[in-house]
Amino acid sequence: ENENKNLKCVQASNDAFNITSVSSQDRPTIPLLNSDVNGDAVVVRNRLLGQELDKEQSTPIKERQKRVEDSQPNTESDNNSVSYAASINDISIILECVKVHPSAKCTERAFQTLFLLSTDPDPVGTFARKEILENEGIEAMVLTIWKHMENGKVILAVLHALWAVSVFDIHDNDNLTMALAKVEQSRALEAVLFSLQTHPVNLRILESGCDLIQRLSPMLPSRQPEVRSAVILFANSARSLDASTKAYHACLGALLSLCQLSDENKHEFANCRDELHNDICQVLISDASDLETKELICELYWCVSSVAGSTLGFIAKKIIDSMKYLPQNKQSSNYFEAACGTLTNLALDPENHMVLVDAGALTQIANAIQSFDFSDAVLSASCTALANLSTSSCIRSAIISHGGVSALVESMKSAPTSAEVQGEASRALLNLCDVSMEVRKVTTDHLFLFFDAHYRHDDIILQEIVSSMLSKLSKDGVCRKEMISTSRTYDVLVRLFKLHPSNKKIQKTSLLTLRNVSTESSITPILLNRGFLPLVVSAMSAFPNDVDIQESSCIVLRNLGSLNSEAAVEICSEEGINFIVKAMQNLSDCTPTQRASCGALWACIHDSDVNCRIAVSLGAIDAVICLVLVHPSDVFILENAIMILESLSSFKEYVKQIVDAGGISLVVETMRSHPSSTKLIRHGSIFIANLTQAYSSLSDEAVRCVTAIIRCIDENPTLVELIVDCSRTLHSLVSHSRKCKDRLLAANGLGVVEKIINQNASIQQVNDCAHLLLDDILQ
């Protein structure tokens, strides 16, 4: 370039950089910032400008704004105005001078000036940043870092300028977007990190660089190659720095910011040597650092332990020890939140549980709950830590002995509006209820807390926990009786069903609660009046293939139908039988579900002709016979299946359908396979009698069950109902089939009949039936 241009640049730079030597009367028109604008900028600006100014001494901003808007220099003379050292119009010249006059002094002054202009109050600062960016200011800064890497003063000035242009005002969206793009394209982070490594003992450079990266890194892509190396750099720097310095605090802040970017960065820091972590955590129990620094350390490990808790269990003791000695007051609440949050994450790994307990975590967590009942954040972290620890059954007794139950209850009382506190405290109590009756009793006494949480918070996890708590407590007879004594239990249970019809977990646990409370016959009318039957049927309809939901639903229907005839009618009206039969058909190979469905179907039809007809129309006969074939060894299913067939066989119009489906031969073989089951033999005998009374020709097909009936009577000669029903069946068979009579005699039927007559001489009903059979045998 020609000499005139060079001369013009140099002259402009000399004028523009004359800022540190001006007198108070000739102070440049760049005002100091108030601390409520940006505290970091205040310190640097005040340092560069030499001394603080009161508002009365600050340069009039309106005049500068007018100059910016007019884009023309103010040439009017005014004896009251203050002379300008640099303005927005000088920015392009300043950057040009950095290129053509790159001496250390010139460069340092240039970037100090750009910093001051960029941090000027808006709109001046906004225009200045835009001008710098459009004139390739960031590119010039990065190039300057590489050219003047060994000069600490220049590096510091550039770091300040880069910070001011890029992240000083994050609400300046247009300039911020442009700045971030240029930072990424110019690989500014790489240059900054290299400068920090070059000046490891310069605390001002380290402080400025760390602050820049702390603010800048969250806005850039997290997978930049420079980021991972920055994690290691700052980790090592933190280990070597004095914890009382601002540089140490800034280093931790940058490290935290980087770790928050990605799980890879968290693992990178967590995988550092144990000695490094021990040195950093040692600050927590020393007097060399302030509370804010200790808080930052805990926040760092709270962040990192969220994904790497399994490798950091050894830091637990120092964190817990620090909780012992710090004052527990409002000022330290943030620290205790971070400390308990770190313990929470460490407790995600079961291998850390005993480490935490041995280090005294339970006592300190309980103390934190007691001392910070005013802080929802501390209570949430503390309750979550106890909830995570309570997942280990071997830890639960220790939690209880350290006052965990009362602490959790008090947490729920202290923070009723916090869904996190309510949910995590409830989760911990849910686990602790498995330990003892005493814990379940305390929890039941405070059910109102769970009910209040249910109504106040829509959080789905909390709703699931409340539902699970009700199902667990309802298993205990004592707790169940207390639960059903309050109307709120029914209100909440109905509400859980209705609000979450598609949530499988809530439907499942709510059905378990209903299954348990429905065993209390005294509340059957209440359950019917509250509308639980349609809710049960809806759950069966919504989850037809879930074996647990189908099983619990069928048991509820069985309990209600067997205890109340009105319930059986309502089950049919609500299509309950339809879904019972579907459960039998769709889940025929699931033993628990089939046990429940058979019991439910029998409870619905055994006293109702209408319900029997409905069941047959829905395919109950084929479904029951299929169950007998699929579960030939499950006596409970077989007993209930034959009881169903017995009820249906009392209708002559269904006998042929049963016979055509192979029912008589199947029942006969089942009786022969299980002669010791008195219920199966008794109801099987009644079934056979119903069939042979409808069609006497079927008697010969029943001949193979005669021996099983005689054997069962012989083994149970005092069971009146068994003897009466079986004697009537044998009488029907013998009177219609010579084969049956011969089989009875061959099985010592005559001796068995004489035996039951002798042993039941005083029971008229037995004698009548036995003598009638005896007459048939002797004819």
PDB file of N, CA and C in Angstrom, residues 78-164:
ATOM      1  N   ASP A  78     -17.953  22.859  20.750  1.00  0.00           N
ATOM      2  CA  ASP A  78     -18.788  23.063  21.931  1.00  0.00           C
ATOM      3  C   ASP A  78     -17.861  23.074  23.129  1.00  0.00           C
ATOM      4  N   ASN A  79     -17.792  24.192  23.766  1.00  0.00           N
ATOM      5  CA  ASN A  79     -16.876  24.320  24.883  1.00  0.00           C
ATOM      6  C   ASN A  79     -17.205  23.370  26.023  1.00  0.00           C
ATOM      7  N   ASN A  80     -18.501  22.920  26.074  1.00  0.00           N
ATOM      8  CA  ASN A  80     -18.902  22.036  27.183  1.00  0.00           C
ATOM      9  C   ASN A  80     -18.740  20.563  26.841  1.00  0.00           C
ATOM     10  N   SER A  81     -18.469  20.211  25.562  1.00  0.00           N
ATOM     11  CA  SER A  81     -18.374  18.801  25.166  1.00  0.00           C
ATOM     12  C   SER A  81     -17.003  18.246  25.517  1.00  0.00           C
ATOM     13  N   VAL A  82     -16.965  16.927  25.570  1.00  0.00           N
ATOM     14  CA  VAL A  82     -15.721  16.230  25.883  1.00  0.00           C
ATOM     15  C   VAL A  82     -15.142  15.681  24.590  1.00  0.00           C
ATOM     16  N   SER A  83     -13.839  15.778  24.390  1.00  0.00           N
ATOM     17  CA  SER A  83     -13.219  15.303  23.158  1.00  0.00           C
ATOM     18  C   SER A  83     -13.226  13.781  23.119  1.00  0.00           C
ATOM     19  N   TYR A  84     -13.361  13.203  21.923  1.00  0.00           N
ATOM     20  CA  TYR A  84     -13.418  11.760  21.727  1.00  0.00           C
ATOM     21  C   TYR A  84     -12.040  11.207  21.414  1.00  0.00           C
ATOM     22  N   ALA A  85     -11.700  10.064  22.051  1.00  0.00           N
ATOM     23  CA  ALA A  85     -10.456   9.385  21.708  1.00  0.00           C
ATOM     24  C   ALA A  85     -10.671   8.418  20.565  1.00  0.00           C
ATOM     25  N   ALA A  86     -11.857   7.780  20.478  1.00  0.00           N
ATOM     26  CA  ALA A  86     -12.151   6.830  19.402  1.00  0.00           C
ATOM     27  C   ALA A  86     -13.653   6.725  19.257  1.00  0.00           C
ATOM     28  N   SER A  87     -14.096   6.409  18.057  1.00  0.00           N
ATOM     29  CA  SER A  87     -15.530   6.248  17.812  1.00  0.00           C
ATOM     30  C   SER A  87     -15.739   5.088  16.860  1.00  0.00           C
ATOM     31  N   ILE A  88     -16.996   4.809  16.590  1.00  0.00           N
ATOM     32  CA  ILE A  88     -17.339   3.710  15.691  1.00  0.00           C
ATOM     33  C   ILE A  88     -16.724   3.928  14.320  1.00  0.00           C
ATOM     34  N   ASN A  89     -16.644   5.185  13.894  1.00  0.00           N
ATOM     35  CA  ASN A  89     -16.083   5.470  12.577  1.00  0.00           C
ATOM     36  C   ASN A  89     -14.619   5.069  12.467  1.00  0.00           C
ATOM     37  N   ASP A  90     -13.942   4.916  13.609  1.00  0.00           N
ATOM     38  CA  ASP A  90     -12.519   4.584  13.594  1.00  0.00           C
ATOM     39  C   ASP A  90     -12.247   3.079  13.547  1.00  0.00           C
ATOM     40  N   ILE A  91     -13.274   2.253  13.687  1.00  0.00           N
ATOM     41  CA  ILE A  91     -13.059   0.807  13.843  1.00  0.00           C
ATOM     42  C   ILE A  91     -12.349   0.206  12.645  1.00  0.00           C
ATOM     43  N   SER A  92     -12.792   0.528  11.452  1.00  0.00           N
ATOM     44  CA  SER A  92     -12.153  -0.069  10.268  1.00  0.00           C
ATOM     45  C   SER A  92     -10.694   0.349  10.162  1.00  0.00           C
ATOM     46  N   ILE A  93     -10.402   1.613  10.562  1.00  0.00           N
ATOM     47  CA  ILE A  93      -9.025   2.095  10.514  1.00  0.00           C
ATOM     48  C   ILE A  93      -8.175   1.386  11.565  1.00  0.00           C
ATOM     49  N   ILE A  94      -8.758   1.184  12.756  1.00  0.00           N
ATOM     50  CA  ILE A  94      -8.020   0.496  13.825  1.00  0.00           C
ATOM     51  C   ILE A  94      -7.641  -0.912  13.383  1.00  0.00           C
ATOM     52  N   LEU A  95      -8.592  -1.634  12.798  1.00  0.00           N
ATOM     53  CA  LEU A  95      -8.304  -3.002  12.348  1.00  0.00           C
ATOM     54  C   LEU A  95      -7.280  -3.007  11.221  1.00  0.00           C
ATOM     55  N   GLU A  96      -7.338  -2.002  10.374  1.00  0.00           N
ATOM     56  CA  GLU A  96      -6.348  -1.907   9.309  1.00  0.00           C
ATOM     57  C   GLU A  96      -4.964  -1.659   9.887  1.00  0.00           C
ATOM     58  N   CYS A  97      -4.896  -0.813  10.927  1.00  0.00           N
ATOM     59  CA  CYS A  97      -3.613  -0.521  11.560  1.00  0.00           C
ATOM     60  C   CYS A  97      -2.999  -1.756  12.200  1.00  0.00           C
ATOM     61  N   VAL A  98      -3.864  -2.642  12.747  1.00  0.00           N
ATOM     62  CA  VAL A  98      -3.355  -3.882  13.345  1.00  0.00           C
ATOM     63  C   VAL A  98      -2.632  -4.711  12.298  1.00  0.00           C
ATOM     64  N   LYS A  99      -3.133  -4.632  11.062  1.00  0.00           N
ATOM     65  CA  LYS A  99      -2.506  -5.412   9.989  1.00  0.00           C
ATOM     66  C   LYS A  99      -1.193  -4.783   9.515  1.00  0.00           C
ATOM     67  N   VAL A 100      -1.189  -3.443   9.349  1.00  0.00           N
ATOM     68  CA  VAL A 100      -0.014  -2.805   8.741  1.00  0.00           C
ATOM     69  C   VAL A 100       0.981  -2.293   9.770  1.00  0.00           C
ATOM     70  N   HIS A 101       0.569  -2.202  11.009  1.00  0.00           N
ATOM     71  CA  HIS A 101       1.460  -1.711  12.060  1.00  0.00           C
ATOM     72  C   HIS A 101       1.362  -2.659  13.264  1.00  0.00           C
ATOM     73  N   PRO A 102       1.762  -3.941  13.095  1.00  0.00           N
ATOM     74  CA  PRO A 102       1.491  -4.980  14.094  1.00  0.00           C
ATOM     75  C   PRO A 102       2.456  -5.019  15.272  1.00  0.00           C
ATOM     76  N   SER A 103       2.906  -3.853  15.735  1.00  0.00           N
ATOM     77  CA  SER A 103       3.761  -3.866  16.920  1.00  0.00           C
ATOM     78  C   SER A 103       2.939  -4.255  18.136  1.00  0.00           C
ATOM     79  N   ALA A 104       3.589  -4.768  19.163  1.00  0.00           N
ATOM     80  CA  ALA A 104       2.887  -5.227  20.361  1.00  0.00           C
ATOM     81  C   ALA A 104       2.091  -4.105  21.004  1.00  0.00           C
ATOM     82  N   LYS A 105       2.717  -2.922  21.120  1.00  0.00           N
ATOM     83  CA  LYS A 105       2.050  -1.808  21.779  1.00  0.00           C
ATOM     84  C   LYS A 105       0.821  -1.358  20.996  1.00  0.00           C
ATOM     85  N   CYS A 106       1.014  -1.211  19.694  1.00  0.00           N
ATOM     86  CA  CYS A 106      -0.093  -0.790  18.835  1.00  0.00           C
ATOM     87  C   CYS A 106      -1.232  -1.797  18.893  1.00  0.00           C
ATOM     88  N   THR A 107      -0.883  -3.078  18.798  1.00  0.00           N
ATOM     89  CA  THR A 107      -1.900  -4.131  18.796  1.00  0.00           C
ATOM     90  C   THR A 107      -2.646  -4.171  20.124  1.00  0.00           C
ATOM     91  N   GLU A 108      -1.907  -4.074  21.214  1.00  0.00           N
ATOM     92  CA  GLU A 108      -2.548  -4.091  22.535  1.00  0.00           C
ATOM     93  C   GLU A 108      -3.551  -2.956  22.660  1.00  0.00           C
ATOM     94  N   ARG A 109      -3.101  -1.697  22.309  1.00  0.00           N
ATOM     95  CA  ARG A 109      -3.987  -0.544  22.405  1.00  0.00           C
ATOM     96  C   ARG A 109      -5.199  -0.694  21.476  1.00  0.00           C
ATOM     97  N   ALA A 110      -4.985  -1.273  20.311  1.00  0.00           N
ATOM     98  CA  ALA A 110      -6.073  -1.432  19.352  1.00  0.00           C
ATOM     99  C   ALA A 110      -7.196  -2.297  19.924  1.00  0.00           C
ATOM    100  N   PHE A 111      -6.817  -3.418  20.477  1.00  0.00           N
ATOM    101  CA  PHE A 111      -7.858  -4.327  20.971  1.00  0.00           C
ATOM    102  C   PHE A 111      -8.452  -3.863  22.294  1.00  0.00           C
ATOM    103  N   GLN A 112      -7.692  -3.086  23.064  1.00  0.00           N
ATOM    104  CA  GLN A 112      -8.294  -2.466  24.237  1.00  0.00           C
ATOM    105  C   GLN A 112      -9.397  -1.500  23.822  1.00  0.00           C
ATOM    106  N   THR A 113      -9.118  -0.746  22.744  1.00  0.00           N
ATOM    107  CA  THR A 113     -10.107   0.207  22.246  1.00  0.00           C
ATOM    108  C   THR A 113     -11.340  -0.515  21.716  1.00  0.00           C
ATOM    109  N   LEU A 114     -11.137  -1.597  20.971  1.00  0.00           N
ATOM    110  CA  LEU A 114     -12.270  -2.364  20.443  1.00  0.00           C
ATOM    111  C   LEU A 114     -13.110  -2.957  21.584  1.00  0.00           C
ATOM    112  N   PHE A 115     -12.454  -3.363  22.648  1.00  0.00           N
ATOM    113  CA  PHE A 115     -13.190  -3.860  23.808  1.00  0.00           C
ATOM    114  C   PHE A 115     -14.091  -2.771  24.379  1.00  0.00           C
ATOM    115  N   LEU A 116     -13.514  -1.563  24.554  1.00  0.00           N
ATOM    116  CA  LEU A 116     -14.279  -0.473  25.149  1.00  0.00           C
ATOM    117  C   LEU A 116     -15.456  -0.080  24.275  1.00  0.00           C
ATOM    118  N   LEU A 117     -15.233  -0.013  22.971  1.00  0.00           N
ATOM    119  CA  LEU A 117     -16.319   0.332  22.063  1.00  0.00           C
ATOM    120  C   LEU A 117     -17.414  -0.739  22.074  1.00  0.00           C
ATOM    121  N   SER A 118     -17.020  -2.006  22.114  1.00  0.00           N
ATOM    122  CA  SER A 118     -17.986  -3.114  22.061  1.00  0.00           C
ATOM    123  C   SER A 118     -18.842  -3.201  23.314  1.00  0.00           C
ATOM    124  N   THR A 119     -18.280  -2.761  24.424  1.00  0.00           N
ATOM    125  CA  THR A 119     -19.023  -2.867  25.682  1.00  0.00           C
ATOM    126  C   THR A 119     -19.728  -1.574  26.044  1.00  0.00           C
ATOM    127  N   ASP A 120     -19.744  -0.624  25.107  1.00  0.00           N
ATOM    128  CA  ASP A 120     -20.464   0.624  25.329  1.00  0.00           C
ATOM    129  C   ASP A 120     -21.964   0.322  25.453  1.00  0.00           C
ATOM    130  N   PRO A 121     -22.707   1.081  26.225  1.00  0.00           N
ATOM    131  CA  PRO A 121     -24.156   0.852  26.319  1.00  0.00           C
ATOM    132  C   PRO A 121     -24.813   0.980  24.955  1.00  0.00           C
ATOM    133  N   ASP A 122     -25.893   0.239  24.761  1.00  0.00           N
ATOM    134  CA  ASP A 122     -26.607   0.272  23.488  1.00  0.00           C
ATOM    135  C   ASP A 122     -27.292   1.618  23.303  1.00  0.00           C
ATOM    136  N   PRO A 123     -27.449   2.057  22.081  1.00  0.00           N
ATOM    137  CA  PRO A 123     -27.178   1.293  20.849  1.00  0.00           C
ATOM    138  C   PRO A 123     -25.750   1.411  20.335  1.00  0.00           C
ATOM    139  N   VAL A 124     -24.916   2.202  21.005  1.00  0.00           N
ATOM    140  CA  VAL A 124     -23.546   2.403  20.525  1.00  0.00           C
ATOM    141  C   VAL A 124     -22.796   1.077  20.484  1.00  0.00           C
ATOM    142  N   GLY A 125     -22.903   0.299  21.581  1.00  0.00           N
ATOM    143  CA  GLY A 125     -22.185  -0.968  21.630  1.00  0.00           C
ATOM    144  C   GLY A 125     -22.614  -1.915  20.535  1.00  0.00           C
ATOM    145  N   THR A 126     -23.906  -1.945  20.239  1.00  0.00           N
ATOM    146  CA  THR A 126     -24.410  -2.834  19.190  1.00  0.00           C
ATOM    147  C   THR A 126     -23.832  -2.456  17.836  1.00  0.00           C
ATOM    148  N   PHE A 127     -23.829  -1.163  17.523  1.00  0.00           N
ATOM    149  CA  PHE A 127     -23.259  -0.700  16.253  1.00  0.00           C
ATOM    150  C   PHE A 127     -21.767  -1.001  16.194  1.00  0.00           C
ATOM    151  N   ALA A 128     -21.085  -0.848  17.319  1.00  0.00           N
ATOM    152  CA  ALA A 128     -19.641  -1.094  17.337  1.00  0.00           C
ATOM    153  C   ALA A 128     -19.351  -2.564  17.066  1.00  0.00           C
ATOM    154  N   ARG A 129     -20.089  -3.455  17.718  1.00  0.00           N
ATOM    155  CA  ARG A 129     -19.852  -4.898  17.514  1.00  0.00           C
ATOM    156  C   ARG A 129     -20.139  -5.282  16.065  1.00  0.00           C
ATOM    157  N   LYS A 130     -21.186  -4.723  15.509  1.00  0.00           N
ATOM    158  CA  LYS A 130     -21.504  -5.031  14.117  1.00  0.00           C
ATOM    159  C   LYS A 130     -20.390  -4.561  13.190  1.00  0.00           C
ATOM    160  N   GLU A 131     -19.881  -3.368  13.459  1.00  0.00           N
ATOM    161  CA  GLU A 131     -18.814  -2.823  12.629  1.00  0.00           C
ATOM    162  C   GLU A 131     -17.560  -3.684  12.722  1.00  0.00           C
ATOM    163  N   ILE A 132     -17.226  -4.112  13.920  1.00  0.00           N
ATOM    164  CA  ILE A 132     -16.043  -4.960  14.113  1.00  0.00           C
ATOM    165  C   ILE A 132     -16.210  -6.278  13.361  1.00  0.00           C
ATOM    166  N   LEU A 133     -17.378  -6.895  13.476  1.00  0.00           N
ATOM    167  CA  LEU A 133     -17.615  -8.183  12.830  1.00  0.00           C
ATOM    168  C   LEU A 133     -17.575  -8.050  11.317  1.00  0.00           C
ATOM    169  N   GLU A 134     -18.189  -7.003  10.792  1.00  0.00           N
ATOM    170  CA  GLU A 134     -18.225  -6.836   9.343  1.00  0.00           C
ATOM    171  C   GLU A 134     -16.858  -6.501   8.770  1.00  0.00           C
ATOM    172  N   ASN A 135     -15.945  -5.982   9.594  1.00  0.00           N
ATOM    173  CA  ASN A 135     -14.587  -5.675   9.138  1.00  0.00           C
ATOM    174  C   ASN A 135     -13.596  -6.772   9.531  1.00  0.00           C
ATOM    175  N   GLU A 136     -14.110  -8.003   9.692  1.00  0.00           N
ATOM    176  CA  GLU A 136     -13.273  -9.178   9.970  1.00  0.00           C
ATOM    177  C   GLU A 136     -12.468  -8.998  11.247  1.00  0.00           C
ATOM    178  N   GLY A 137     -13.144  -8.451  12.266  1.00  0.00           N
ATOM    179  CA  GLY A 137     -12.470  -8.231  13.535  1.00  0.00           C
ATOM    180  C   GLY A 137     -12.080  -9.516  14.229  1.00  0.00           C
ATOM    181  N   ILE A 138     -12.966 -10.518  14.226  1.00  0.00           N
ATOM    182  CA  ILE A 138     -12.646 -11.781  14.903  1.00  0.00           C
ATOM    183  C   ILE A 138     -11.496 -12.487  14.196  1.00  0.00           C
ATOM    184  N   GLU A 139     -11.498 -12.465  12.882  1.00  0.00           N
ATOM    185  CA  GLU A 139     -10.382 -13.070  12.148  1.00  0.00           C
ATOM    186  C   GLU A 139      -9.063 -12.396  12.534  1.00  0.00           C
ATOM    187  N   ALA A 140      -9.122 -11.068  12.692  1.00  0.00           N
ATOM    188  CA  ALA A 140      -7.909 -10.338  13.084  1.00  0.00           C
ATOM    189  C   ALA A 140      -7.469 -10.720  14.492  1.00  0.00           C
ATOM    190  N   MET A 141      -8.436 -10.932  15.384  1.00  0.00           N
ATOM    191  CA  MET A 141      -8.103 -11.318  16.760  1.00  0.00           C
ATOM    192  C   MET A 141      -7.428 -12.678  16.793  1.00  0.00           C
ATOM    193  N   VAL A 142      -7.975 -13.638  16.053  1.00  0.00           N
ATOM    194  CA  VAL A 142      -7.394 -14.982  16.032  1.00  0.00           C
ATOM    195  C   VAL A 142      -5.983 -14.936  15.450  1.00  0.00           C
ATOM    196  N   LEU A 143      -5.828 -14.193  14.367  1.00  0.00           N
ATOM    197  CA  LEU A 143      -4.504 -14.077  13.759  1.00  0.00           C
ATOM    198  C   LEU A 143      -3.516 -13.421  14.719  1.00  0.00           C
ATOM    199  N   THR A 144      -3.984 -12.429  15.469  1.00  0.00           N
ATOM    200  CA  THR A 144      -3.125 -11.749  16.434  1.00  0.00           C
ATOM    201  C   THR A 144      -2.680 -12.691  17.546  1.00  0.00           C
ATOM    202  N   ILE A 145      -3.574 -13.548  18.003  1.00  0.00           N
ATOM    203  CA  ILE A 145      -3.189 -14.516  19.046  1.00  0.00           C
ATOM    204  C   ILE A 145      -2.010 -15.366  18.575  1.00  0.00           C
ATOM    205  N   TRP A 146      -2.087 -15.859  17.349  1.00  0.00           N
ATOM    206  CA  TRP A 146      -0.996 -16.701  16.841  1.00  0.00           C
ATOM    207  C   TRP A 146       0.292 -15.896  16.635  1.00  0.00           C
ATOM    208  N   LYS A 147       0.160 -14.638  16.174  1.00  0.00           N
ATOM    209  CA  LYS A 147       1.357 -13.827  15.918  1.00  0.00           C
ATOM    210  C   LYS A 147       2.029 -13.378  17.216  1.00  0.00           C
ATOM    211  N   HIS A 148       1.240 -13.086  18.235  1.00  0.00           N
ATOM    212  CA  HIS A 148       1.787 -12.537  19.480  1.00  0.00           C
ATOM    213  C   HIS A 148       1.589 -13.520  20.644  1.00  0.00           C
ATOM    214  N   MET A 149       1.729 -14.812  20.367  1.00  0.00           N
ATOM    215  CA  MET A 149       1.445 -15.846  21.356  1.00  0.00           C
ATOM    216  C   MET A 149       2.251 -15.667  22.639  1.00  0.00           C
ATOM    217  N   GLU A 150       3.460 -15.147  22.537  1.00  0.00           N
ATOM    218  CA  GLU A 150       4.320 -15.050  23.716  1.00  0.00           C
ATOM    219  C   GLU A 150       4.102 -13.762  24.505  1.00  0.00           C
ATOM    220  N   ASN A 151       3.371 -12.817  23.954  1.00  0.00           N
ATOM    221  CA  ASN A 151       3.177 -11.526  24.608  1.00  0.00           C
ATOM    222  C   ASN A 151       1.898 -11.550  25.438  1.00  0.00           C
ATOM    223  N   GLY A 152       2.043 -11.593  26.727  1.00  0.00           N
ATOM    224  CA  GLY A 152       0.896 -11.714  27.610  1.00  0.00           C
ATOM    225  C   GLY A 152      -0.046 -10.533  27.550  1.00  0.00           C
ATOM    226  N   LYS A 153       0.496  -9.313  27.410  1.00  0.00           N
ATOM    227  CA  LYS A 153      -0.355  -8.127  27.376  1.00  0.00           C
ATOM    228  C   LYS A 153      -1.248  -8.127  26.139  1.00  0.00           C
ATOM    229  N   VAL A 154      -0.648  -8.474  25.010  1.00  0.00           N
ATOM    230  CA  VAL A 154      -1.430  -8.526  23.775  1.00  0.00           C
ATOM    231  C   VAL A 154      -2.504  -9.610  23.870  1.00  0.00           C
ATOM    232  N   ILE A 155      -2.126 -10.785  24.360  1.00  0.00           N
ATOM    233  CA  ILE A 155      -3.085 -11.887  24.480  1.00  0.00           C
ATOM    234  C   ILE A 155      -4.257 -11.486  25.373  1.00  0.00           C
ATOM    235  N   LEU A 156      -3.958 -10.817  26.470  1.00  0.00           N
ATOM    236  CA  LEU A 156      -5.016 -10.400  27.384  1.00  0.00           C
ATOM    237  C   LEU A 156      -5.961  -9.413  26.713  1.00  0.00           C
ATOM    238  N   ALA A 157      -5.390  -8.449  25.964  1.00  0.00           N
ATOM    239  CA  ALA A 157      -6.223  -7.469  25.271  1.00  0.00           C
ATOM    240  C   ALA A 157      -7.105  -8.140  24.219  1.00  0.00           C
ATOM    241  N   VAL A 158      -6.548  -9.118  23.496  1.00  0.00           N
ATOM    242  CA  VAL A 158      -7.320  -9.822  22.468  1.00  0.00           C
ATOM    243  C   VAL A 158      -8.438 -10.648  23.101  1.00  0.00           C
ATOM    244  N   LEU A 159      -8.135 -11.325  24.202  1.00  0.00           N
ATOM    245  CA  LEU A 159      -9.163 -12.131  24.876  1.00  0.00           C
ATOM    246  C   LEU A 159     -10.325 -11.247  25.333  1.00  0.00           C
ATOM    247  N   HIS A 160      -9.986 -10.064  25.861  1.00  0.00           N
ATOM    248  CA  HIS A 160     -11.036  -9.132  26.273  1.00  0.00           C
ATOM    249  C   HIS A 160     -11.882  -8.710  25.081  1.00  0.00           C
ATOM    250  N   ALA A 161     -11.225  -8.390  23.987  1.00  0.00           N
ATOM    251  CA  ALA A 161     -11.942  -7.938  22.801  1.00  0.00           C
ATOM    252  C   ALA A 161     -12.812  -9.050  22.215  1.00  0.00           C
ATOM    253  N   LEU A 162     -12.254 -10.251  22.143  1.00  0.00           N
ATOM    254  CA  LEU A 162     -13.009 -11.381  21.610  1.00  0.00           C
ATOM    255  C   LEU A 162     -14.235 -11.665  22.477  1.00  0.00           C
ATOM    256  N   TRP A 163     -14.049 -11.588  23.773  1.00  0.00           N
ATOM    257  CA  TRP A 163     -15.162 -11.778  24.713  1.00  0.00           C
ATOM    258  C   TRP A 163     -16.242 -10.726  24.482  1.00  0.00           C
ATOM    259  N   ALA A 164     -15.825  -9.456  24.303  1.00  0.00           N
ATOM    260  CA  ALA A 164     -16.777  -8.352  24.154  1.00  0.00           C
ATOM    261  C   ALA A 164     -17.561  -8.465  22.855  1.00  0.00           C
TER     262      ALA A 164
END
